[in-house]
CSV table of C-alpha atoms and ligand atoms in Angstrom, one decimal:
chain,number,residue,atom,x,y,z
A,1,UNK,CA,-47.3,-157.9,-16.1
A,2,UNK,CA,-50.3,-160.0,-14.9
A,3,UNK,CA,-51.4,-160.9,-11.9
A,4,UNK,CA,-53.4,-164.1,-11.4
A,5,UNK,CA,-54.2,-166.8,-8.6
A,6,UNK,CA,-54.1,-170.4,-9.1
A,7,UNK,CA,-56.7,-172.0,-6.4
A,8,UNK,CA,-57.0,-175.3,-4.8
A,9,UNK,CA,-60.4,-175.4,-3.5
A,10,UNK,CA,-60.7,-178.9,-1.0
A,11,UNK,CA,-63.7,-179.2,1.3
A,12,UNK,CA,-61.9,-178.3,4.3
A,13,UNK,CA,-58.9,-176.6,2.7
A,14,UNK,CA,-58.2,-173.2,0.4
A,15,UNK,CA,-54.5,-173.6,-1.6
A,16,UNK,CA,-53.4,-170.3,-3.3
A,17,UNK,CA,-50.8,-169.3,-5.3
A,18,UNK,CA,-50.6,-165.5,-7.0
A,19,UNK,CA,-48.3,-165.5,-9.7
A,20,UNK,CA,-47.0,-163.2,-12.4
A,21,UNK,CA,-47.7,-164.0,-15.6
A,22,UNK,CA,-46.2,-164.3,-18.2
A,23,UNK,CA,-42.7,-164.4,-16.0
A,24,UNK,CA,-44.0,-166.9,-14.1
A,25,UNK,CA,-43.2,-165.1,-10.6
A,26,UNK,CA,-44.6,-166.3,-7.3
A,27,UNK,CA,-45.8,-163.5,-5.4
A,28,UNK,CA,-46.9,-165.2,-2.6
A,29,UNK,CA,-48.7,-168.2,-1.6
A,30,UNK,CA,-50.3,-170.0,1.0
A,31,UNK,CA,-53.4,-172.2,2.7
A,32,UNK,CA,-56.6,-171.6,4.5
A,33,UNK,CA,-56.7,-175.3,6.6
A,34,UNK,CA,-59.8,-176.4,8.9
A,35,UNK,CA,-62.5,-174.2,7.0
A,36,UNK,CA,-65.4,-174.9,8.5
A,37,UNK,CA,-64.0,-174.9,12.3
A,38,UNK,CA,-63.5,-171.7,15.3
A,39,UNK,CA,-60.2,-172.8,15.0
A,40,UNK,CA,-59.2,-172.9,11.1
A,41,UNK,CA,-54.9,-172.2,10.4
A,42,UNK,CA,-54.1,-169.5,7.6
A,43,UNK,CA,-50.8,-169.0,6.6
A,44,UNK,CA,-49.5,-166.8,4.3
A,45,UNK,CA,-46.0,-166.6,2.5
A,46,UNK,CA,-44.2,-163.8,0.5
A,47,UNK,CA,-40.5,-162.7,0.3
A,48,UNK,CA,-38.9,-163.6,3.3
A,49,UNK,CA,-42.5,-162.8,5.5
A,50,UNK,CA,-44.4,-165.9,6.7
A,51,UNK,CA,-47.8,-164.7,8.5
A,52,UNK,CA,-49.5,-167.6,10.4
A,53,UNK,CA,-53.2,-167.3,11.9
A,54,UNK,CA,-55.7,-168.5,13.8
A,55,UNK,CA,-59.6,-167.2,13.8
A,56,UNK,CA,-62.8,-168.7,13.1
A,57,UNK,CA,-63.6,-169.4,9.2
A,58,UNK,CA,-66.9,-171.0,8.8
A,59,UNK,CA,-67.1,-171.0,5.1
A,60,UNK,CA,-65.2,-170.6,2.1
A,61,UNK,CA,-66.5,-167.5,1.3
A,62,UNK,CA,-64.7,-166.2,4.6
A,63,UNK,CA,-61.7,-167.7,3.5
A,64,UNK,CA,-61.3,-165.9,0.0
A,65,UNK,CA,-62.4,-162.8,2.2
A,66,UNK,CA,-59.3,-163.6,4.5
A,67,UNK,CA,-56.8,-164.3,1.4
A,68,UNK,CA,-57.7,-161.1,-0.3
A,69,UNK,CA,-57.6,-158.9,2.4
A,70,UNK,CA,-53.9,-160.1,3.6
A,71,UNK,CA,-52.9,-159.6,-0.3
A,72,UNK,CA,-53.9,-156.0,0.4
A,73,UNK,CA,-53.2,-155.4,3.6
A,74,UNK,CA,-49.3,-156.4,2.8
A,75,UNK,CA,-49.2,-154.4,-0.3
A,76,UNK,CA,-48.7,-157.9,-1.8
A,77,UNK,CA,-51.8,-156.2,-4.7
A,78,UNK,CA,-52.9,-152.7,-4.4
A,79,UNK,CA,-56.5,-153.5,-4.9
A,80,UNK,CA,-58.6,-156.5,-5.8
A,81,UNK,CA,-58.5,-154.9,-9.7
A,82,UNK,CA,-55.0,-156.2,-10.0
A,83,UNK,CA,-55.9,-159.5,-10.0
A,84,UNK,CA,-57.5,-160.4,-13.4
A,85,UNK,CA,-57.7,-163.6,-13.3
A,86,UNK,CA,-58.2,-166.8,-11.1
A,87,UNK,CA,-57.4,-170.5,-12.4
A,88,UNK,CA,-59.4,-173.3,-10.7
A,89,UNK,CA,-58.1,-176.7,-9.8
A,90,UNK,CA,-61.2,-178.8,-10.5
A,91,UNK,CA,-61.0,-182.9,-10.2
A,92,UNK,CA,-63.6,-184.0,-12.8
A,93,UNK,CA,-64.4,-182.5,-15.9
A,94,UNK,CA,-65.6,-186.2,-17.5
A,95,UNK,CA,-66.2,-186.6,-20.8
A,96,UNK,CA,-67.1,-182.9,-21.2
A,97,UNK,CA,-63.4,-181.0,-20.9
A,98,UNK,CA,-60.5,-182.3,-22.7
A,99,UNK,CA,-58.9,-178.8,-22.0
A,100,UNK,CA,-59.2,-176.1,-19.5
A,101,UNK,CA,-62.3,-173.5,-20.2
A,102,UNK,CA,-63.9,-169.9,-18.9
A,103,UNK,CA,-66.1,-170.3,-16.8
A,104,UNK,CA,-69.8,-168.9,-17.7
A,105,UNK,CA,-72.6,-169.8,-16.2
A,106,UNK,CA,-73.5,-172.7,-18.5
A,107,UNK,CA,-70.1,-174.5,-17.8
A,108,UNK,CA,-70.2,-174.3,-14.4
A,109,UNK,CA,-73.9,-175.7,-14.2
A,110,UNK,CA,-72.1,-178.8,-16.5
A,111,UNK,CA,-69.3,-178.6,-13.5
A,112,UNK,CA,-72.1,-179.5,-11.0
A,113,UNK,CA,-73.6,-181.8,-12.8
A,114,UNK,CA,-70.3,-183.7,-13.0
A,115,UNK,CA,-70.3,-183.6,-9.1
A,116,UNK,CA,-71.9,-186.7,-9.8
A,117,UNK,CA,-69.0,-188.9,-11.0
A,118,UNK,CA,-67.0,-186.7,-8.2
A,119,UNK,CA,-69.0,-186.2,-4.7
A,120,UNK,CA,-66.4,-185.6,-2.4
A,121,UNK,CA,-64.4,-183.1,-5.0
A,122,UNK,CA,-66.0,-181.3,-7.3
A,123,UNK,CA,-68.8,-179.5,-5.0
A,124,UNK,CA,-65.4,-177.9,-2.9
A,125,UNK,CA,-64.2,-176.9,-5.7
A,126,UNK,CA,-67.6,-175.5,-7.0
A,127,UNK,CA,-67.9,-173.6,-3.6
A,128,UNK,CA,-64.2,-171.8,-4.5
A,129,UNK,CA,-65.3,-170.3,-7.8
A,130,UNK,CA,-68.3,-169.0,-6.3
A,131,UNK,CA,-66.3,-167.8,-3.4
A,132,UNK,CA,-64.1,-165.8,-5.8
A,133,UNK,CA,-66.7,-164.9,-8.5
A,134,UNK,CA,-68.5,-162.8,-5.5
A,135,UNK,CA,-65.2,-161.3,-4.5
A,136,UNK,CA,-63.4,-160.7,-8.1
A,137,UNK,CA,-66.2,-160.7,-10.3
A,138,UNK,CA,-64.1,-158.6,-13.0
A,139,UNK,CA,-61.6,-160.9,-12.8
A,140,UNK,CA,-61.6,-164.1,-15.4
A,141,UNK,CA,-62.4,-167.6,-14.3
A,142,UNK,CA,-60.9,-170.7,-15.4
A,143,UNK,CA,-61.4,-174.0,-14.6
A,144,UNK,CA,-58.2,-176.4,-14.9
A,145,UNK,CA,-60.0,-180.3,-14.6
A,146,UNK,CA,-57.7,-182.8,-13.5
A,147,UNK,CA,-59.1,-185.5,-16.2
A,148,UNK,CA,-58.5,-183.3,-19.0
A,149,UNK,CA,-55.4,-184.4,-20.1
A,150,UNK,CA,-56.4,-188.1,-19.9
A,151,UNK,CA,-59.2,-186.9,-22.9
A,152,UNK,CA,-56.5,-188.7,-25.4
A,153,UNK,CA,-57.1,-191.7,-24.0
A,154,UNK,CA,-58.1,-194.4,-27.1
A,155,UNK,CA,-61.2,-196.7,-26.0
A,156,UNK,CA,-58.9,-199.5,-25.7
A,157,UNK,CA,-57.5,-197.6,-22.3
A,158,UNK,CA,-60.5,-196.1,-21.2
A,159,UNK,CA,-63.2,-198.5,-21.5
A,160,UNK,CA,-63.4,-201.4,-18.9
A,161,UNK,CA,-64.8,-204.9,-20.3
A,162,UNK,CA,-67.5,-204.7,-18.7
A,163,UNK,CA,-71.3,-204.3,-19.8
A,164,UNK,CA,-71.2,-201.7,-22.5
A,165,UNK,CA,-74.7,-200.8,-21.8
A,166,UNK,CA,-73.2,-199.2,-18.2
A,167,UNK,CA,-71.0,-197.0,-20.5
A,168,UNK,CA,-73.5,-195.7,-22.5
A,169,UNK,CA,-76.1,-195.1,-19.7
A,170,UNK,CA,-73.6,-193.9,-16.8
A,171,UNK,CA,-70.2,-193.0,-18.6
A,172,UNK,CA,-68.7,-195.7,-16.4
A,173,UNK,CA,-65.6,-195.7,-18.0
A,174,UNK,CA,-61.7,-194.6,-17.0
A,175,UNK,CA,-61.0,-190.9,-16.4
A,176,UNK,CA,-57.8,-190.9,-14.5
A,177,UNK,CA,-56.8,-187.9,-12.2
A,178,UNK,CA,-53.9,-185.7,-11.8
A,179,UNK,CA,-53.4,-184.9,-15.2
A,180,UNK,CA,-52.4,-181.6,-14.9
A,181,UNK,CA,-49.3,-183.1,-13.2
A,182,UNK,CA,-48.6,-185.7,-15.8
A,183,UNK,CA,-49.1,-182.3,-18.6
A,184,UNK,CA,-46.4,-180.6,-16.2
A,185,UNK,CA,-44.0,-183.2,-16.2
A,186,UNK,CA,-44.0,-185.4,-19.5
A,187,UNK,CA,-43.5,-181.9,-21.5
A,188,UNK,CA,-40.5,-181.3,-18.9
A,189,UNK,CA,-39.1,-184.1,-19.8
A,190,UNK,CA,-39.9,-183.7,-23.8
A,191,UNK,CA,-37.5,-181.0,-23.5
A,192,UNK,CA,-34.7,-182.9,-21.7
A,193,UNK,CA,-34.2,-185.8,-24.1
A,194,UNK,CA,-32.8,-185.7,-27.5
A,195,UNK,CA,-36.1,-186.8,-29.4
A,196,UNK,CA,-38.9,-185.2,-31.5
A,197,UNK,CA,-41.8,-184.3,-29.3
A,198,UNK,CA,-43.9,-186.2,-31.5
A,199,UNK,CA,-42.0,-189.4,-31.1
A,200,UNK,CA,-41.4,-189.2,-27.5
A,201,UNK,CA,-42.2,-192.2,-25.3
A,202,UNK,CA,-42.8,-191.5,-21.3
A,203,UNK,CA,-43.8,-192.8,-18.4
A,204,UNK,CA,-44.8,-190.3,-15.5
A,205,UNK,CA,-44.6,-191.5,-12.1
A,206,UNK,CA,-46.7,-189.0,-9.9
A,207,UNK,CA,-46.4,-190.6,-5.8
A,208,UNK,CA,-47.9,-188.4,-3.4
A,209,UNK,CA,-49.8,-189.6,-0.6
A,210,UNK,CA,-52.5,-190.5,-3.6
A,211,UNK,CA,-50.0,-191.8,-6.6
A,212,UNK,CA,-50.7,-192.7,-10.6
A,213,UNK,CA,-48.7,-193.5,-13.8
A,214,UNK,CA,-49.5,-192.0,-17.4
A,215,UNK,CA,-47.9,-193.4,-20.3
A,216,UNK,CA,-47.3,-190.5,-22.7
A,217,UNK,CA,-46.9,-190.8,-26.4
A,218,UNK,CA,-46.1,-187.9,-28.4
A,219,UNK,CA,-46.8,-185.6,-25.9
A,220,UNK,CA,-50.1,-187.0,-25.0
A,221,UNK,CA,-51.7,-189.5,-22.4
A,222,UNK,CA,-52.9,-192.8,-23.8
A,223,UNK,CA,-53.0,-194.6,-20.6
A,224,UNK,CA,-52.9,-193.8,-16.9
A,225,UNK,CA,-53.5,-195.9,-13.4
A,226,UNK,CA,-56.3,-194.3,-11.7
A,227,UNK,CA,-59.4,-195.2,-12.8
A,228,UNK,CA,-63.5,-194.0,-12.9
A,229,UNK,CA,-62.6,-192.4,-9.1
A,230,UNK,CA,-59.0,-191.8,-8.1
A,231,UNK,CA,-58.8,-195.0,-5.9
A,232,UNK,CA,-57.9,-197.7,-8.8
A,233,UNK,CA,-54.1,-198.2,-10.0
A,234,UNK,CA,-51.1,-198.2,-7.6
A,235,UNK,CA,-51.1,-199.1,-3.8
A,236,UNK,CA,-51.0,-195.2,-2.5
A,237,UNK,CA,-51.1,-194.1,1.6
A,238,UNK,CA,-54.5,-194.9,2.4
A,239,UNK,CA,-56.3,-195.9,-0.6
A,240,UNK,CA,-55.8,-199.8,-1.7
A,241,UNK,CA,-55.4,-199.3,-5.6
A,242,UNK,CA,-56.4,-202.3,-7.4
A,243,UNK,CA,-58.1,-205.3,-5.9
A,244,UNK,CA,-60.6,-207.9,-7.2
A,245,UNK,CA,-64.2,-206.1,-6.7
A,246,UNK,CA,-65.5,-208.9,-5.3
A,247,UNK,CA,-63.7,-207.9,-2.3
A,248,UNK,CA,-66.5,-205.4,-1.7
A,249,UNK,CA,-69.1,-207.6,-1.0
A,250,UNK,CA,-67.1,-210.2,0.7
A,251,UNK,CA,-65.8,-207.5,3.2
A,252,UNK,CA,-69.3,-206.4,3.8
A,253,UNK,CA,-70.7,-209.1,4.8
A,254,UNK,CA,-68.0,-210.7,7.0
A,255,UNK,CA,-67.7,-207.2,9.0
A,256,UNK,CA,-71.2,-206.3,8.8
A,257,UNK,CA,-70.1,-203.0,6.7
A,258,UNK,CA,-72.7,-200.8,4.0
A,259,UNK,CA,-71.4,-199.6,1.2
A,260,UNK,CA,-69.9,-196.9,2.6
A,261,UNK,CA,-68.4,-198.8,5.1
A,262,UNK,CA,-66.7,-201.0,2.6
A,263,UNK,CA,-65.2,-197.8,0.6
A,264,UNK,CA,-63.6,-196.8,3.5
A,265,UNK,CA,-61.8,-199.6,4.2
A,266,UNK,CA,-60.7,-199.0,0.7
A,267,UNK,CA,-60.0,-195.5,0.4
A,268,UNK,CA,-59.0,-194.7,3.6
A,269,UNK,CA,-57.8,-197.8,5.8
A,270,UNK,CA,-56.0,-199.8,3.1
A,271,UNK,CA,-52.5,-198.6,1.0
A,272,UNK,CA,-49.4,-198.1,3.0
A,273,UNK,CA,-51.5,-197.4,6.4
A,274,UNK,CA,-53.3,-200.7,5.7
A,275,UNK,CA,-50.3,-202.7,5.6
A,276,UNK,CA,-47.4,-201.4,8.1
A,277,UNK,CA,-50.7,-200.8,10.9
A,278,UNK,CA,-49.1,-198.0,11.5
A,279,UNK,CA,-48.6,-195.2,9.4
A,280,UNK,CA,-49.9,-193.8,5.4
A,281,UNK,CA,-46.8,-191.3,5.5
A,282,UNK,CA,-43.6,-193.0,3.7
A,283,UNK,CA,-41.4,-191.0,5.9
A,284,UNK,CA,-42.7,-193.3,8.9
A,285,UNK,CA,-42.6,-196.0,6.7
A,286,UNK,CA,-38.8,-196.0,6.3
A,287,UNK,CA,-38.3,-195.0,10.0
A,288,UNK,CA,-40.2,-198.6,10.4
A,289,UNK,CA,-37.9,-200.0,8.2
A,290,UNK,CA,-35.0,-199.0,10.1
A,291,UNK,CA,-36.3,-200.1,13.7
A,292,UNK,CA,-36.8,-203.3,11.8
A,293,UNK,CA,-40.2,-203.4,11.6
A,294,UNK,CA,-41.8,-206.0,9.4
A,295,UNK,CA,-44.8,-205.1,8.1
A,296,UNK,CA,-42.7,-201.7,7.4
A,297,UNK,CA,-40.9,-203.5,4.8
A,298,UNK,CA,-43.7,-205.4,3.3
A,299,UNK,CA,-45.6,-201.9,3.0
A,300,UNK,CA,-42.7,-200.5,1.0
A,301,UNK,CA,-41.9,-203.5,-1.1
A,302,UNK,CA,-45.6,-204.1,-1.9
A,303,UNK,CA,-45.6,-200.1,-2.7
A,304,UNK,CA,-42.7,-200.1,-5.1
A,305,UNK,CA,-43.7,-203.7,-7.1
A,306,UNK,CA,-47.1,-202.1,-7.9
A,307,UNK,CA,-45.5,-199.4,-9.3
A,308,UNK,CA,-42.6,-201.3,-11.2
A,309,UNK,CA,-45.4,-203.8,-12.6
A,310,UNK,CA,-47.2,-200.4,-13.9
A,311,UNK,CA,-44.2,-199.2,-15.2
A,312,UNK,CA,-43.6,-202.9,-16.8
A,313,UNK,CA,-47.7,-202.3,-18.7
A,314,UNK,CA,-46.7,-199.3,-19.8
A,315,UNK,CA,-43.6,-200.1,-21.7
A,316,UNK,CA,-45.7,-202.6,-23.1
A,317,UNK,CA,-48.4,-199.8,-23.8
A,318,UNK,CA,-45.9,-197.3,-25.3
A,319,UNK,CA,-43.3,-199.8,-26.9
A,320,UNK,CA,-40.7,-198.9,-24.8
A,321,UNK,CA,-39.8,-195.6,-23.3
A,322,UNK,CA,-37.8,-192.9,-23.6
A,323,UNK,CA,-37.9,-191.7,-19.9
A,324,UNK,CA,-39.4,-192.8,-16.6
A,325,UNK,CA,-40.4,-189.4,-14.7
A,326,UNK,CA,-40.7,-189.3,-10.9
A,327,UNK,CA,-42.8,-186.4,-9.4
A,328,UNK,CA,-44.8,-185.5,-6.1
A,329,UNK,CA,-44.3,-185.6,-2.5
A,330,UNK,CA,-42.5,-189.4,-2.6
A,331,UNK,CA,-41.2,-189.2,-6.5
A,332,UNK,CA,-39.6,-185.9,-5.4
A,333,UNK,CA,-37.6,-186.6,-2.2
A,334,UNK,CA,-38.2,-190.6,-1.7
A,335,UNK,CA,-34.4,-191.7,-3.6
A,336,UNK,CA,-34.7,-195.1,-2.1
A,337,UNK,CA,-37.8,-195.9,-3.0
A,338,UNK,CA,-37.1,-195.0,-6.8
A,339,UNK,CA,-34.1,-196.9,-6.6
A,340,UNK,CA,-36.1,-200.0,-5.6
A,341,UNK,CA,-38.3,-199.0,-8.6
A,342,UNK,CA,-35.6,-198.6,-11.2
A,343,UNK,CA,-33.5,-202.1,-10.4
A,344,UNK,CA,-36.2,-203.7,-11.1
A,345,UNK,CA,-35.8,-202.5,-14.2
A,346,UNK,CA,-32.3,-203.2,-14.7
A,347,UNK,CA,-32.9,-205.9,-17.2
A,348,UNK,CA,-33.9,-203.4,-19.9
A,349,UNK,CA,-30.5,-201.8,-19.5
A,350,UNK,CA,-31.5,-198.9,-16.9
A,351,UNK,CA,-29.1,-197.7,-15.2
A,352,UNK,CA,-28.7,-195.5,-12.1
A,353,UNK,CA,-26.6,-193.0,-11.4
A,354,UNK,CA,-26.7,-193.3,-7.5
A,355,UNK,CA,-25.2,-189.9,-6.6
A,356,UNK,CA,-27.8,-187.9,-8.5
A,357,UNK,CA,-30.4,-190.1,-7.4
A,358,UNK,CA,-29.4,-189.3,-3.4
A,359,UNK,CA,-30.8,-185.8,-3.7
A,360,UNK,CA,-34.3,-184.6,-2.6
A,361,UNK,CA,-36.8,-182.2,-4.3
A,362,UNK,CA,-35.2,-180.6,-7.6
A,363,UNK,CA,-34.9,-181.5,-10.8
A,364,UNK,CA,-32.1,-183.7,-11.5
A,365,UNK,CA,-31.6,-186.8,-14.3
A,366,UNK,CA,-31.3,-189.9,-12.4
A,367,UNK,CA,-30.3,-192.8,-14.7
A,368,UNK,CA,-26.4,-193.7,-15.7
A,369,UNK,CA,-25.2,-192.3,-18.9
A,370,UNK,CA,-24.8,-195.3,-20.4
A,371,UNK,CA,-29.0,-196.5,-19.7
A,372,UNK,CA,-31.2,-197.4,-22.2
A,373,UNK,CA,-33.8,-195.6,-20.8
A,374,UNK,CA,-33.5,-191.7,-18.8
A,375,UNK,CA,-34.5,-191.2,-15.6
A,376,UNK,CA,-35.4,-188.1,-14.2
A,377,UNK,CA,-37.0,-186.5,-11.2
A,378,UNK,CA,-39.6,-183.4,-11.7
A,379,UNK,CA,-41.1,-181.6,-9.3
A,380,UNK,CA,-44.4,-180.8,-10.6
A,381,UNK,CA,-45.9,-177.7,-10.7
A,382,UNK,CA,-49.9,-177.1,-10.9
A,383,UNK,CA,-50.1,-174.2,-9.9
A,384,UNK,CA,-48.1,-172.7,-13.2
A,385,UNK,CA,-49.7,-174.9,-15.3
A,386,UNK,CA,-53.1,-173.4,-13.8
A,387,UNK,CA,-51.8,-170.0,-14.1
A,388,UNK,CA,-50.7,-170.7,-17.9
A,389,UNK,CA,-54.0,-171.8,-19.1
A,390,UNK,CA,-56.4,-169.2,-17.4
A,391,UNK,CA,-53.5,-166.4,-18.6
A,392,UNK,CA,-53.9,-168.1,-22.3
A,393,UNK,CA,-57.5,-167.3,-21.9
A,394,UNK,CA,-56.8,-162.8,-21.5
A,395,UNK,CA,-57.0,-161.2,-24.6
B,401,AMP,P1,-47.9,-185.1,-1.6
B,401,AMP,O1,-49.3,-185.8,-1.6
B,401,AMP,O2,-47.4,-185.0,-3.0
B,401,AMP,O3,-47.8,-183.9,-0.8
B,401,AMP,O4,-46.9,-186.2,-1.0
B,401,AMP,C1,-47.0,-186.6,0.4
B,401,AMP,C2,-46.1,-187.8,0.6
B,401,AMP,O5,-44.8,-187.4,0.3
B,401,AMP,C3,-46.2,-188.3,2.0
B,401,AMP,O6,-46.6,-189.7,2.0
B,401,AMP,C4,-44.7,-188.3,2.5
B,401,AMP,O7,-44.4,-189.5,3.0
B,401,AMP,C5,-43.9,-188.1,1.2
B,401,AMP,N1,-42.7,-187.4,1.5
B,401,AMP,C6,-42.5,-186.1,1.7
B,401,AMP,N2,-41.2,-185.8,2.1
B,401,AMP,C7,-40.6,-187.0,2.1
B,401,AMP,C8,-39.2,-187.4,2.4
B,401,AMP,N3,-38.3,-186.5,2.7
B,401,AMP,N4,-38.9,-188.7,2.3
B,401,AMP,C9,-39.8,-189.6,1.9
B,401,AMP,N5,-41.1,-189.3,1.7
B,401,AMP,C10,-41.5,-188.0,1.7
């Protein structure tokens, strides 16, 4: 058996898992939060054990130190040699990674040159591979990009009709994001309908508190929501999704905003928060609803009609569909909001079967049996699809 760590470097945050590969076993797993602060959280989970912490972690360097050593000190590994290798979540891999690579020297000096198209994610995750290099260094590195699946995209999906010249000179083009989610799920579902791989028609919801949509033919992304950065597509908790650009300016000058002022309102004052004035967490969004609050309801309706109208694209995209696939934090354990999703959808023969569709967080097909189309709720899985790909990579 083989032991290896799928990491989630953020700038503020460390995510771990340590599984066994090729059983696919979670050892343990856990989160270094507030890096950076006197006061930063670790937690740590194995068996039935839960260790929680608080101590001063300056850098990330001091997190990996505090990971490995409470891997050890449990008897969780026996010595750092166990592990031999260590998958890295990284967000942008542009036009340079359709799949997931080792990572030499040369690759990651292409990884910070893409920090460019990726400012706020790709130097935190850069910072965890060198955390790790310095701590495992006989251990294998792999980088896992987030835009790799997306790679299939046609030019008819990824390049916006704008100036070509801006393509050529910048790469301004689509990427989309949470690929390895959409990889996770759409082969799921491959598996759980009755038609060739190769054939197959899906559409992957993925709503989290940042959300997008892949269409998925024969097993391979030809379309997806978020765009050049991860704030185009669907309305999501903070960030706006798609507007007319020529909001930008207009917002600029009437609030006497910079640039960077104006993306904020975008990214991080807009979505469900923007709307309800109260909250970007759909939990408080339905507690709104049921104190009757307006502005509640117009968050959630406004939230489910930009993902129906995606979904609606995307048939178009795929000629129809074989399944609609629900996954993160809302597609997992938000039934009412897929319910408002799929009657929309009714026209088209969907169907839903409302019992299966009351349950929270497993995997579980959704639509009638008589529905034209399946319906199906997957909890994704990164972290195994991390650990796959950097164990593909040992000899
Ligand atoms: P993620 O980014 O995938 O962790 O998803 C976070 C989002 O999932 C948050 O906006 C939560 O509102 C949502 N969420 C988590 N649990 C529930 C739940 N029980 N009901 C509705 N939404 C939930």
């Amino acid at each position: 058996m083989t032991k290896i760590l799928a990491i989630n470097a953020g700038s503020s945050s460390l995510k771990f898992q340590l599984l066994e590969m090729p059983a696919e076993t979670v050892l343990t797993e856990g989160i270094v939060e507030r890096i950076g602060f006197s006061d930063a959280k670790f937690k740590i989970e194995f068996g039935d054990e839960e260790i929680k912490v608080t101590e001063e972690v300056l850098d990330h360097t001091k997190a990996v130190d505090l990971v490995m050593n409470a891997l050890v000190d449990n008897n969780i590994v026996a010595s750092f040699d166990e592990i031999v290798g260590v998958g890295h979540r990284v967000v942008h891999g542009g036009e340079k990674f359709a799949k997931s690579v080792v990572i030499t020297p040369e690759m990651l000096a292409t990884i910070e040159e893409l920090s460019d198209l990726a400012p706020l994610h790709n130097p935190a995750n850069i910072t965890g591979i060198k955390a790790f290099a310095e701590k495992l260094p006989h251990a294998t590195a792999v980088a896992v990009f987030d835009t790799a699946f997306h790679q299939t995209m046609p030019e008819v999906s990824y390049l916006y009709p704008i100036k070509n010249e801006l393509y050529k000179k910048y790469a301004i083009r689509k990427y989309g994001f949470h690929g390895t989610s959409h990889k996770f799920v759409s082969e799921r579902a491959i598996e759980l309908i009755d038609v060739p791989a190769e054939e197959s028609k899906i559409i992957t919801v993925h709503i989290g508190n940042g959300g997008s949509l892949a269409a998925v033919k024969g097993g391979k992304s030809i379309d997806t929501s978020m765009g050049f950065t991860p704030l185009a597509g669907i309305m999501m908790g903070t960030r706006s999704g798609d507007v007319d650009p020529a909001v930008i300016p207009y917002i600029m000058e009437k609030e006497g905003l910079d640039i960077n002022g104006a993306m904020d309102v975008l990214n991080k004052q807009s979505g469900l928060l923007g709307i309800s004035e109260k909250s970007s967490d759909m939990r408080d969004i339905e507690a709104g609803i049921a104190a009757d609050e307006k502005m509640s309801k117009i968050a959630y309706d406004l939230f489910a009609k930009r993902i129906a109208d995606y979904i609606g694209s995307y048939l178009v995209t795929l000629g129809g569909a074989d399944a609609i696939v629900f996954t993160a934090g809302i597609g997992e354990n938000g039934p009412e909001v897929r319910r408002i999703i799929l009657e929309k959808l009714a026209f088209l023969g969907l169907t839903i079967n409302h019992e299966n569709n009351n349950t929270r967080g497993k995997e579980i097909e959704i639509s009638g049996p008589d529905s034209k189309i399946k319906a199906f709720v997957i909890p994704t899985n990164e972290e195994i699809m991390i650990a796959r790909d950097t164990f593909s990579f040992l000899g």
